[in-house]
Short mmCIF file of C-alpha atoms and ligand atoms in Angstrom, two decimals:
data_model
loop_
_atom_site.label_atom_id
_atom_site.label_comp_id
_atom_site.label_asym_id
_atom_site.label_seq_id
_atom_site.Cartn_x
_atom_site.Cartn_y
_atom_site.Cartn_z
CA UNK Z 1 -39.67 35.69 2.83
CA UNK Z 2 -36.16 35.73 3.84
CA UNK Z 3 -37.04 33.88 6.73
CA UNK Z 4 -38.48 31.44 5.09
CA UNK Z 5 -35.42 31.27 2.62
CA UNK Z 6 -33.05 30.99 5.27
CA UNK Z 7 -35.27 27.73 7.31
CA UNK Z 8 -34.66 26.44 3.78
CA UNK Z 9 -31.05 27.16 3.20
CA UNK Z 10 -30.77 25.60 6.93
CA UNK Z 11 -32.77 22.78 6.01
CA UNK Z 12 -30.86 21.20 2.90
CA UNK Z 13 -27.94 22.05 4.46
CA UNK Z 14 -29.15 19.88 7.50
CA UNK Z 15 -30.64 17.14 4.94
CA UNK Z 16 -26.95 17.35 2.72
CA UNK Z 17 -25.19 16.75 6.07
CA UNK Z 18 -27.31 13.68 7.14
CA UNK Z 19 -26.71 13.01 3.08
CA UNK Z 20 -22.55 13.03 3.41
CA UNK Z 21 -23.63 10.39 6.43
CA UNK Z 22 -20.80 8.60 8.12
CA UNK Z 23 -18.10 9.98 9.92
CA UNK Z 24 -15.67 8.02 11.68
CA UNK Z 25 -15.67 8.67 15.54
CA UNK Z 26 -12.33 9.29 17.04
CA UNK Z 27 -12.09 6.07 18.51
CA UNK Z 28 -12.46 4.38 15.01
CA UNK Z 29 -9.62 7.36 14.17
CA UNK Z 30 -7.61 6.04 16.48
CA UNK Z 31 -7.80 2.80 14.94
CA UNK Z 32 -7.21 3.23 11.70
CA UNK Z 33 -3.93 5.16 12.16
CA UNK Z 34 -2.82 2.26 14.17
CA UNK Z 35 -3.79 0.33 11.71
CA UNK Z 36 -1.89 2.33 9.00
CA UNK Z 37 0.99 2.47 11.04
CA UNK Z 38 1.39 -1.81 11.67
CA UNK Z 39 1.73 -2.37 7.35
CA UNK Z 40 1.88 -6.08 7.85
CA UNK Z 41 -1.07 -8.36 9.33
CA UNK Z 42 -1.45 -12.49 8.91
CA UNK Z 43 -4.69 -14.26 7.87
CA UNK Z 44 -5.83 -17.15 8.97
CA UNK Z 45 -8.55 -19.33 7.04
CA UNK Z 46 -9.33 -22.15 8.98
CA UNK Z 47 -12.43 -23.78 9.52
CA UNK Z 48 -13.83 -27.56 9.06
CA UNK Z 49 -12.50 -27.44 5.35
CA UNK Z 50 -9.42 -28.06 6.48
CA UNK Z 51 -10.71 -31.81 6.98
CA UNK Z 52 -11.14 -32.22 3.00
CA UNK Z 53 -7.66 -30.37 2.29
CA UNK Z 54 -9.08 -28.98 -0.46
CA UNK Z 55 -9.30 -25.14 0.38
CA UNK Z 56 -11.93 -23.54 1.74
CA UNK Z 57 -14.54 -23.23 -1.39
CA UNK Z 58 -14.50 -27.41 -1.23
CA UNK Z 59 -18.31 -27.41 -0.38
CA UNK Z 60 -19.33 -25.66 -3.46
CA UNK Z 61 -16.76 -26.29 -5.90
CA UNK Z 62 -16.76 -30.29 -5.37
CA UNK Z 63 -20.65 -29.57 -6.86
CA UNK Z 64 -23.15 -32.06 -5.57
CA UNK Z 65 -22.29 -32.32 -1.33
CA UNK Z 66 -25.08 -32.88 0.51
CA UNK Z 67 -24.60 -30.18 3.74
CA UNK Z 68 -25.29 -32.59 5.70
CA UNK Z 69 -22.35 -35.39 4.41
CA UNK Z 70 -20.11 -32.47 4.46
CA UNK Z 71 -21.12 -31.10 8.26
CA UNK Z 72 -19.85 -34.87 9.25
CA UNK Z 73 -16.44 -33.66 8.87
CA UNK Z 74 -16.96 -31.68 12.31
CA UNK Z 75 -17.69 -35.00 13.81
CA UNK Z 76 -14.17 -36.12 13.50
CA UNK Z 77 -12.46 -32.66 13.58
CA UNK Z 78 -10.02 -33.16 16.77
CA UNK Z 79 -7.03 -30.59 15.77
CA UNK Z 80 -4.77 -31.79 18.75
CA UNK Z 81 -1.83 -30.31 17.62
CA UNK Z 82 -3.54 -26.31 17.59
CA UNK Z 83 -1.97 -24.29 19.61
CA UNK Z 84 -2.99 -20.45 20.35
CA UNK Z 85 0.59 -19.53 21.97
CA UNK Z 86 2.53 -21.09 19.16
CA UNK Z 87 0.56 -19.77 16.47
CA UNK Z 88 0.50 -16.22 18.00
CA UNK Z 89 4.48 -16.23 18.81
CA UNK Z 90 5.39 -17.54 15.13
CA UNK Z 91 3.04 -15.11 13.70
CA UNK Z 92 4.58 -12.13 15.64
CA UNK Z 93 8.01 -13.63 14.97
CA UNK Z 94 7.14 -12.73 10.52
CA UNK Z 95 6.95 -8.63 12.32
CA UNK Z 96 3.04 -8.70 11.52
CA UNK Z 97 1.12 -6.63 13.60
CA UNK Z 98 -2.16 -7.98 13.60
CA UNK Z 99 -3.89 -10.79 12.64
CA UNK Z 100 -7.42 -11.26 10.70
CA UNK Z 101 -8.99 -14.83 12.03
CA UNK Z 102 -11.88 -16.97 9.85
CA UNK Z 103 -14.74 -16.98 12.52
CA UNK Z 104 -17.28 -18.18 10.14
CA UNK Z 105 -16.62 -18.93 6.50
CA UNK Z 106 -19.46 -19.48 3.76
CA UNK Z 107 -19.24 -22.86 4.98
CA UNK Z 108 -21.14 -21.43 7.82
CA UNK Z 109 -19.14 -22.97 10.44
CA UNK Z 110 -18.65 -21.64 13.85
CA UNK Z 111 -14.82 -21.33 14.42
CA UNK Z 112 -16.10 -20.52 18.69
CA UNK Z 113 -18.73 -21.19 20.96
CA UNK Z 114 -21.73 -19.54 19.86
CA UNK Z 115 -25.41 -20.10 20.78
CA UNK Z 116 -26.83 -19.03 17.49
CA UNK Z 117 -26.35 -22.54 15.79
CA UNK Z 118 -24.85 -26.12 17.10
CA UNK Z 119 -22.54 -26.15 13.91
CA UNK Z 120 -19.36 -24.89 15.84
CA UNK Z 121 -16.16 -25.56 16.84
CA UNK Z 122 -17.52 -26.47 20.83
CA UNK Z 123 -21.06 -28.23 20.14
CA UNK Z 124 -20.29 -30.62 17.26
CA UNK Z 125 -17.14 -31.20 17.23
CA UNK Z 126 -14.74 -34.07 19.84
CA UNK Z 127 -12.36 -31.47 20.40
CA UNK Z 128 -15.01 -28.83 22.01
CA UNK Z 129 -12.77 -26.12 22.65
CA UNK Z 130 -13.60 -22.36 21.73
CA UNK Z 131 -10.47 -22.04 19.46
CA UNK Z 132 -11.53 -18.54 18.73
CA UNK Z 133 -11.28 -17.53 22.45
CA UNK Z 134 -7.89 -19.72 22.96
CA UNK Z 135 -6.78 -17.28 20.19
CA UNK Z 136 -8.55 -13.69 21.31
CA UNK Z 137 -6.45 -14.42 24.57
CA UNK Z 138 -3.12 -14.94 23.95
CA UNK Z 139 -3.28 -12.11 21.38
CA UNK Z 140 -4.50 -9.82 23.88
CA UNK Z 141 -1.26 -11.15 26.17
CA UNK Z 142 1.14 -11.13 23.48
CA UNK Z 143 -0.06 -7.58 22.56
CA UNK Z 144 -1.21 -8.36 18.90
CA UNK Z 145 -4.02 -6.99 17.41
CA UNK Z 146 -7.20 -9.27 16.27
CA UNK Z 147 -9.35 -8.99 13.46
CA UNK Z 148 -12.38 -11.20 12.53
CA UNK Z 149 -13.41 -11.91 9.24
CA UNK Z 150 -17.16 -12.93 9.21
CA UNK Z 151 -18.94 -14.31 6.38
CA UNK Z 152 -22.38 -12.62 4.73
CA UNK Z 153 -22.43 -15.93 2.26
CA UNK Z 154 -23.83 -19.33 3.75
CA UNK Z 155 -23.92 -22.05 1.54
CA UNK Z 156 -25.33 -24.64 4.57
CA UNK Z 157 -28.07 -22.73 6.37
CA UNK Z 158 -32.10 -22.87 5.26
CA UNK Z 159 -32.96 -19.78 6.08
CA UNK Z 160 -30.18 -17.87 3.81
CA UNK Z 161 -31.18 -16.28 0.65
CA UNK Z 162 -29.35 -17.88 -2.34
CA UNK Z 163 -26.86 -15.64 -4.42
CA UNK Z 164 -24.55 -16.34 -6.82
CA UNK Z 165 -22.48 -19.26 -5.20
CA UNK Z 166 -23.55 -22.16 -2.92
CA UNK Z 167 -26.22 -23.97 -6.23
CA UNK Z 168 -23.55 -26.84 -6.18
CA UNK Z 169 -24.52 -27.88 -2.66
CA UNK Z 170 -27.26 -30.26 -2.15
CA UNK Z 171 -30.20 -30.54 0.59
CA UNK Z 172 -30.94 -27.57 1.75
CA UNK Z 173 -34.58 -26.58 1.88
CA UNK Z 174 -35.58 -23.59 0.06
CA UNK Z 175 -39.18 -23.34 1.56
CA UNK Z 176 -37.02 -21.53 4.94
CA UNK Z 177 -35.39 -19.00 3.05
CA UNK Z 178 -35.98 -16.01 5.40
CA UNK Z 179 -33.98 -12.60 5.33
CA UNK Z 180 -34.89 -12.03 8.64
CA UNK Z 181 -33.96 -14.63 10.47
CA UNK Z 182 -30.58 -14.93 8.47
CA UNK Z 183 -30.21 -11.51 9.39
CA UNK Z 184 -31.13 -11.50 13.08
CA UNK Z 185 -28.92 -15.01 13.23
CA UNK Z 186 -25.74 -12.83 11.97
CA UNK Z 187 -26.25 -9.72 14.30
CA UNK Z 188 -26.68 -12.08 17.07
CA UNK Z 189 -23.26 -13.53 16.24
CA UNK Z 190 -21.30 -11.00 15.39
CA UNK Z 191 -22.96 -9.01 18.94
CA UNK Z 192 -21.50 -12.33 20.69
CA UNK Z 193 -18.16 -12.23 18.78
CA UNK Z 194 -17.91 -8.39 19.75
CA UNK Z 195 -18.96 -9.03 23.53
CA UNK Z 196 -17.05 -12.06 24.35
CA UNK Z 197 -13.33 -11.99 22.81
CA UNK Z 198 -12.36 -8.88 24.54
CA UNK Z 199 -11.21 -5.63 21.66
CA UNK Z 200 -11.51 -6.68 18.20
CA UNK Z 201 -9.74 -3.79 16.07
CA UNK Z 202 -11.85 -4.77 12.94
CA UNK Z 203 -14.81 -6.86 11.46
CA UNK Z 204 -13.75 -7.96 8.22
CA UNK Z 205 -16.50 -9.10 6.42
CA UNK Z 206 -16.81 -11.53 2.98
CA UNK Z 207 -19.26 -12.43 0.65
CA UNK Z 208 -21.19 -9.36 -0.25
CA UNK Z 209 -20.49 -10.50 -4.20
CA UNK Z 210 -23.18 -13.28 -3.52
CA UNK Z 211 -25.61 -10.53 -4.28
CA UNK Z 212 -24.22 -7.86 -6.11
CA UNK Z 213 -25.93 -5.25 -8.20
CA UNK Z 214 -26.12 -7.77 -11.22
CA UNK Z 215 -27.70 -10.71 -9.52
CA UNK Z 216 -31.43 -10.17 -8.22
CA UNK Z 217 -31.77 -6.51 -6.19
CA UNK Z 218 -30.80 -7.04 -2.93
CA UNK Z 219 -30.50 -4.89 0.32
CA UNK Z 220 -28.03 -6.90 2.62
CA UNK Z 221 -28.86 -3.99 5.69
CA UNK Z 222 -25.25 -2.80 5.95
CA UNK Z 223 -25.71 0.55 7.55
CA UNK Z 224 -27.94 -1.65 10.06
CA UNK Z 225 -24.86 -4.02 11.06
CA UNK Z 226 -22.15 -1.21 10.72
CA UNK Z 227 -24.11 0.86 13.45
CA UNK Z 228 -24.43 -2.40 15.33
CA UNK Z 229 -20.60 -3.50 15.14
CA UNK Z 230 -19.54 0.88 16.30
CA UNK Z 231 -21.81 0.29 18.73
CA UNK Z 232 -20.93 -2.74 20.40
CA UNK Z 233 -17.32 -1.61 20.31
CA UNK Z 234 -16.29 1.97 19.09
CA UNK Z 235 -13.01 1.48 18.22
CA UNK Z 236 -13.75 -1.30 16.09
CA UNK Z 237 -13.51 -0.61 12.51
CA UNK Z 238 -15.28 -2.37 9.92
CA UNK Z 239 -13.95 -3.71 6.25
CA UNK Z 240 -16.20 -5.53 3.62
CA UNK Z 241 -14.06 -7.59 0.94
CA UNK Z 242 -16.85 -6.48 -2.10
CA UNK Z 243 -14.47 -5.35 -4.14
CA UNK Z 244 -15.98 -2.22 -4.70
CA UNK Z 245 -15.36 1.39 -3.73
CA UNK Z 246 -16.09 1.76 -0.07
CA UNK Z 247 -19.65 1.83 1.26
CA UNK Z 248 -20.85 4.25 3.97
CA UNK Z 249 -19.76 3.25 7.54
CA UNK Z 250 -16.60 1.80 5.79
CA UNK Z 251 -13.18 2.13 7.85
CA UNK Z 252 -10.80 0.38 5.54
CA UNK Z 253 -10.60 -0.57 2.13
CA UNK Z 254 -9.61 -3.97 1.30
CA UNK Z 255 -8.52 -5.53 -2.35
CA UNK Z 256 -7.68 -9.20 -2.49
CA UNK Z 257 -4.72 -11.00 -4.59
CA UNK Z 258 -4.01 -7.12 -6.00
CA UNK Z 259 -2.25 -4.34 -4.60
CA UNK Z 260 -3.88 -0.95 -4.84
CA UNK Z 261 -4.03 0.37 -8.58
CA UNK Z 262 -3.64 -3.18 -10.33
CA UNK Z 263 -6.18 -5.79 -11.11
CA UNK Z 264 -4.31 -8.71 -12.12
CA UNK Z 265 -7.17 -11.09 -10.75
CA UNK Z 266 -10.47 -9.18 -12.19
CA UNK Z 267 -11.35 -8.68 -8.35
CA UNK Z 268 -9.74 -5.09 -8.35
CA UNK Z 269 -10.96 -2.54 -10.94
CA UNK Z 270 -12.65 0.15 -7.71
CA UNK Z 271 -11.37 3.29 -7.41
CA UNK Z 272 -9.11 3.70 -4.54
CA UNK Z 273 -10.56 5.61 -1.69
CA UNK Z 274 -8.76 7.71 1.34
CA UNK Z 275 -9.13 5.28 3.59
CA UNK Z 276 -6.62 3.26 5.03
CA UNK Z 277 -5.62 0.10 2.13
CA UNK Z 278 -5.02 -3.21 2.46
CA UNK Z 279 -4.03 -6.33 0.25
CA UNK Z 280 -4.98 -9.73 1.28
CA UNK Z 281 -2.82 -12.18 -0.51
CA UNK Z 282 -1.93 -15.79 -0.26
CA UNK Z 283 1.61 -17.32 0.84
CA UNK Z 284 0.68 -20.49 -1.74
CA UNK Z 285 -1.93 -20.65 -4.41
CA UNK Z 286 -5.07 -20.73 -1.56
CA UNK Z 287 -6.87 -19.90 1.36
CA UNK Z 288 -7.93 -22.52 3.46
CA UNK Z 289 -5.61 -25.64 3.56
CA UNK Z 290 -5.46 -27.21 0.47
CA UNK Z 291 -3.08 -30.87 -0.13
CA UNK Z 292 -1.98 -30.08 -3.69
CA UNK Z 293 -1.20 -26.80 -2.87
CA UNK Z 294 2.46 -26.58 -2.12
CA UNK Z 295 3.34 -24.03 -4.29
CA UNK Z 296 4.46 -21.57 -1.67
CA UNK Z 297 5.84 -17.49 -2.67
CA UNK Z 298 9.47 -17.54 -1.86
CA UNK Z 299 10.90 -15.45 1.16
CA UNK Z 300 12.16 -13.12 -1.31
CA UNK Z 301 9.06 -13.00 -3.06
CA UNK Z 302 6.89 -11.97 -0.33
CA UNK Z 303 9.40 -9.29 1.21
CA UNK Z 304 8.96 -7.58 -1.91
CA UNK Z 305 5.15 -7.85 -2.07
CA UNK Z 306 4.92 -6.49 1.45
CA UNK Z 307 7.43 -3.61 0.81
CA UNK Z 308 5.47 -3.12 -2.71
CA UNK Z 309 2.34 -3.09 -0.64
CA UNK Z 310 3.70 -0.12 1.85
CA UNK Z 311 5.39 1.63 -1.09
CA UNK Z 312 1.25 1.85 -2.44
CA UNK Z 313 0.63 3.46 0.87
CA UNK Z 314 -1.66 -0.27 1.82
CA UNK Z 315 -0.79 -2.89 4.40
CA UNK Z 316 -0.27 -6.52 3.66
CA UNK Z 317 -2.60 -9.31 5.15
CA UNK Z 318 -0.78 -12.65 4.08
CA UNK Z 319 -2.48 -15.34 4.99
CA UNK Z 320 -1.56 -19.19 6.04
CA UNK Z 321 -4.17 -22.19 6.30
CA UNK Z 322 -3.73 -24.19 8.82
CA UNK Z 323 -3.64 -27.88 8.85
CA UNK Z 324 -6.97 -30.11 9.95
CA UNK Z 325 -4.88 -31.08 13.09
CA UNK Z 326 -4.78 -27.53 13.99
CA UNK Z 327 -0.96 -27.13 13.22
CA UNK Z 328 0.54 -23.96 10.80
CA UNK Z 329 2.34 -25.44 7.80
CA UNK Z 330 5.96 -25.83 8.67
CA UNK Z 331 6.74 -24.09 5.26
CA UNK Z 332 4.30 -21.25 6.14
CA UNK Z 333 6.38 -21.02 9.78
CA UNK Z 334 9.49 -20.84 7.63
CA UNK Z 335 8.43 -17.88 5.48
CA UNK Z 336 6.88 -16.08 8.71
CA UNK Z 337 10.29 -16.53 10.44
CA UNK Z 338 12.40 -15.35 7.81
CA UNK Z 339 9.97 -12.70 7.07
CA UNK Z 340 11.14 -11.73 10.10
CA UNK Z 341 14.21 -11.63 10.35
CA UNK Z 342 14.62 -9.03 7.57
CA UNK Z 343 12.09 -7.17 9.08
CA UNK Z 344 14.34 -6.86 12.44
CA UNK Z 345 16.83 -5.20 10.40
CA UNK Z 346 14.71 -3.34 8.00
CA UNK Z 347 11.32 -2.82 9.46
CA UNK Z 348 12.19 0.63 10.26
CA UNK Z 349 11.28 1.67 6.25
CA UNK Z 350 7.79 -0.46 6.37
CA UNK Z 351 6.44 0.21 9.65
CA UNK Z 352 4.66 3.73 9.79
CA UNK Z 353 4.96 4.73 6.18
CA UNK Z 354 3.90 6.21 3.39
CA UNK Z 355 3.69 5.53 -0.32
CA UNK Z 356 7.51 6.91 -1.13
CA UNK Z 357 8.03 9.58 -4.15
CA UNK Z 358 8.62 7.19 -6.97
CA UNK Z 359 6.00 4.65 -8.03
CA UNK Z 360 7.19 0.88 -8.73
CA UNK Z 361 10.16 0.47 -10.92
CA UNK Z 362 11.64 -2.44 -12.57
CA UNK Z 363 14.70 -2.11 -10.01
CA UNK Z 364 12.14 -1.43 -6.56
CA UNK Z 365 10.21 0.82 -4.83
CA UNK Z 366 10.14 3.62 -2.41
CA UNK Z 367 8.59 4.65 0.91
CA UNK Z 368 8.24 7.70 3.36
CA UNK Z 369 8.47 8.50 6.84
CA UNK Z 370 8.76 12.03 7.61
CA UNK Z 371 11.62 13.33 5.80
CA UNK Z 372 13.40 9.89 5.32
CA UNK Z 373 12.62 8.72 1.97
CA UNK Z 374 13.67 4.66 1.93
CA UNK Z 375 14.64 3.64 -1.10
CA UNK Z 376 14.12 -0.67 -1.68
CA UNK Z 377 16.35 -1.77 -4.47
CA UNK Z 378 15.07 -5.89 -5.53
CA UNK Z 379 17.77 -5.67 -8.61
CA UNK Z 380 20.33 -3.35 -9.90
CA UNK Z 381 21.81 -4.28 -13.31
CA UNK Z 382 24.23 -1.57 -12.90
CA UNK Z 383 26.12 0.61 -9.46
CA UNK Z 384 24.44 3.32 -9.97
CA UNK Z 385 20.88 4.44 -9.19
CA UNK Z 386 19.16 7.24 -10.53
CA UNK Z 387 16.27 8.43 -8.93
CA UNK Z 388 13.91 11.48 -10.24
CA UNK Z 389 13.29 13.54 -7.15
CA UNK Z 390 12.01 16.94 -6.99
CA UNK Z 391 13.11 16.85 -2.62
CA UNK Z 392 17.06 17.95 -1.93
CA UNK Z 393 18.56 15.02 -0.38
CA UNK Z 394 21.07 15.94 2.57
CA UNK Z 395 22.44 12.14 2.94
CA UNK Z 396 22.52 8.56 2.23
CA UNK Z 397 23.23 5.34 4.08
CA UNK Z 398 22.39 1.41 3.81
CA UNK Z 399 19.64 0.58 6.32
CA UNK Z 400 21.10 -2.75 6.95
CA UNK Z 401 24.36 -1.77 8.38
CA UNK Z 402 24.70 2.53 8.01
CA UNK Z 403 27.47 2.39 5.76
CA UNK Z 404 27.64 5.92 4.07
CA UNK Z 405 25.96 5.82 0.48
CA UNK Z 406 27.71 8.03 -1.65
CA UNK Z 407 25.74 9.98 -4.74
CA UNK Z 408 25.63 13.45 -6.77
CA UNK Z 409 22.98 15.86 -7.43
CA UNK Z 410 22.24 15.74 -11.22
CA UNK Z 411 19.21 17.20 -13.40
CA UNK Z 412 15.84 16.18 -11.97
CA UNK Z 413 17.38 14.17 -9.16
CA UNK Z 414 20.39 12.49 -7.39
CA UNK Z 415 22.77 9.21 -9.03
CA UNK Z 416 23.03 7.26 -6.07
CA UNK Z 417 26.26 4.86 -6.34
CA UNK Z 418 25.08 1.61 -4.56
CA UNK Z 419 28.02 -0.51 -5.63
CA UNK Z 420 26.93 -4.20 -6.09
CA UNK Z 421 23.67 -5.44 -4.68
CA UNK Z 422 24.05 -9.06 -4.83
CA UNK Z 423 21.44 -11.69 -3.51
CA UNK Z 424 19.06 -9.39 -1.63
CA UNK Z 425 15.83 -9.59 -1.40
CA UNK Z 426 15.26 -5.85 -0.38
CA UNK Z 427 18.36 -3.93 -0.27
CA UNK Z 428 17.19 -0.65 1.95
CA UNK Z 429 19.02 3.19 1.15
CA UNK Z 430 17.60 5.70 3.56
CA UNK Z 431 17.96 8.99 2.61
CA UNK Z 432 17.39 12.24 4.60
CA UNK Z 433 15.65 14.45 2.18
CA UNK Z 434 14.38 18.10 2.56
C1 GLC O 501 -12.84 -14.54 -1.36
C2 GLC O 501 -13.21 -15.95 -1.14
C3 GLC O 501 -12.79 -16.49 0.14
C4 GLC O 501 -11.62 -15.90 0.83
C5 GLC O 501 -11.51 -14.45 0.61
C6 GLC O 501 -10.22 -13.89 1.14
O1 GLC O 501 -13.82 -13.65 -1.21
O2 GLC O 501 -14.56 -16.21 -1.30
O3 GLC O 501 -12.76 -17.86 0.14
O4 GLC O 501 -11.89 -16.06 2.16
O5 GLC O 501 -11.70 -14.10 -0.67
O6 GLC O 501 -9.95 -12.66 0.63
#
């Protein structure tokens, strides 16, 4: 009998383990701290949209394109002016450490030279260069990181079961609907895009919402694809933008247009898991490249998001759309660059942190590293700063320049006396705290 109690015991303890499921291997550990270290990474949605300049959702939002009027844009897509070292260096020059490239939107263009499908950037287009390997390259040499976002949605292809989106697009033929070969067709490209490019750091994947528990019951096969991407490269990490608490086999957890905690854009209400965070956000108003769409975040304005972003503990994925001739929007180089150049001076209390002590106040935020606790003032009304700590603070000093800070212990905390903080966008005190 006892015997028999113990197999049992052993068994659902076996059974609970296989239950609790994924656990990151060390290489995907390794990752992910990297990845939690670098705090800032740029997006990049390009793709044949960029033709209609009207962002990347053009296809289904215009309501009524024919696929195949709309795949005539890649006959005249010739972006002469793209290039992969330009991009790469202005990127690197806004301090990001990474960036997160549209290989396939729901468009269901090819962004490289795959043989699952003729609709890419090398078969039907006159430019017939693999912009994605152009790309994968001079990251690797410029020692950037590269992420992929890959879409599940296809609003072109016959063969992909309809969700949610995609109804305002005309001639496709429902009669090829087939799970299986969508499905095989996706693991085929994402084995080439994780075989060919040389180390992709993550698969970010989109479009999981086109079937989501409300619509019809669907099983999109994750765990299948997850094993497939750890497989074909261990260190690879995977991220699905669901907008849901993370699913099994899960490495990061991404929220779009929110930080961590707020849900401005109804696309944020999941809990937040341990995993590492991050925020994808747009410089302007969209995605993909879109005419109209010149209402760009100042400088100031997105030095705060980031530095809001780290003070939540998440990284910030900003993201530019580049033009149809392949160029980055001079405004978006401008932000990048100045970006930049506060980062050179102030990186030091982004880079490697943690969410600080004190959540998001009207004046700023905070953020950790070790025992330095960085304290980002946006604006001060007044000299003095106090801040409710429960840590003894030993010193105080401007980032910027490491002119002494001087400040008192008081009840609950320390008055710091900042003096005048005029026309910053992030005005950095680090203290030393024990
Ligand atoms: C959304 C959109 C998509 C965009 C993405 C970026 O899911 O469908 O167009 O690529 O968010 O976060």
């Amino acid at each position: 009998m006892r015997k028999f109690v113990l197999t049992l015991l052993c068994a659902l303890s076996l059974s609970s383990l296989s239950a609790q499921g994924y656990v990151p291997s060390e290489e995907v550990r390794k990752s992910q701290q990297e990845f939690a270290e670098d705090r800032f990474g740029i997006f990049i949605h390009w793709g044949i949209y960029s033709m209609f300049a009207q962002g990347e959702w053009y296809m289904q939002n215009a309501q009524g394109i024919n696929r195949d009027e709309y795949a005539k844009a890649a006959d005249a897509f010739y972006p002469h002016r793209f290039n992969a070292a330009e991009w790469v260096s202005a990127i690197k020059a806004s301090g990001a450490k990474y960036i997160c490239f549209t290989t396939r939107h729901h468009d269901s263009f090819s962004m490289w030279d795959t043989a699952e499908s003729e609709y890419n950037i090398v078969d039907a287009t006159p430019f017939q260069r693999d912009v994605l390997k152009e790309l994968a390259e001079e990251c690797h040499k410029q020692g950037i990181a590269l992420h992929l976002y890959y879409s599940h949605a296809d609003w072109y292809r016959d063969d992909y079961p309809r969700g949610r989106t995609g109804w305002g697009v005309a001639g496709r033929d429902r009669t090829q609907i087939s799970w299986d070969s969508y499905f095989s067709f996706m693991n085929n490209q994402i084995t080439e895009l994780l075989t060919n490019y040389g180390p992709i750091r993550a698969m970010w994947f989109d479009g999981w919402w086109d079937h989501d528990e409300d619509a019809t019951p669907f099983d999109w096969h994750l765990d299948e694809q997850y094993a497939l991407v750890h497989k074909l490269q261990p260190s690879c990490m995977v991220a699905n933008n669901h907008h849901q608490t993370p699913f099994e086999g899960e490495d990061i957890q991404i929220f779009e247009r929110d930080l961590p905690g707020e849900n401005t854009h109804g696309l944020s209400g999941q809990d937040i898991s341990r995993l590492p965070l991050e925020t994808c956000q747009t410089m302007n108003g969209m995605w993909g490249y879109k005419v109209v769409d010149q209402n760009y975040k100042s400088t100031e304005t997105l030095i705060r998001y980031l530095v809001s972003t780290a003070s939540k503990g998440a990284n910030l994925l900003l993201n530019v759309g580049p033009q149809p001739n392949g160029a980055l929007p001079a405004v978006a180089v401008e932000r990048m660059q100045e970006m930049g150049e506060w980062m050179k001076v102030n990186g030091e209390s982004v880079y490697g942190t943690t969410a600080g002590d004190i959540p998001q106040q009207d004046w700023g935020c905070t953020t950790r590293k070790g025992d330095r606790l960085f304290v980002h003032i946006f604006e001060l009304d007044y000299d003095m700063l106090y801040l409710p700590l429960e840590c003894k603070v030993v010193s105080a000093k401007a980032l910027e320049d490491g002119k002494p800070i001087s400040f008192q212990r008081v009840k609950g905390g320390v008055l710091l006396e900042v003096g005048k903080v005029q026309d910053k966008a992030d005005y950095v005190v680090e203290l030393e705290t024990r």
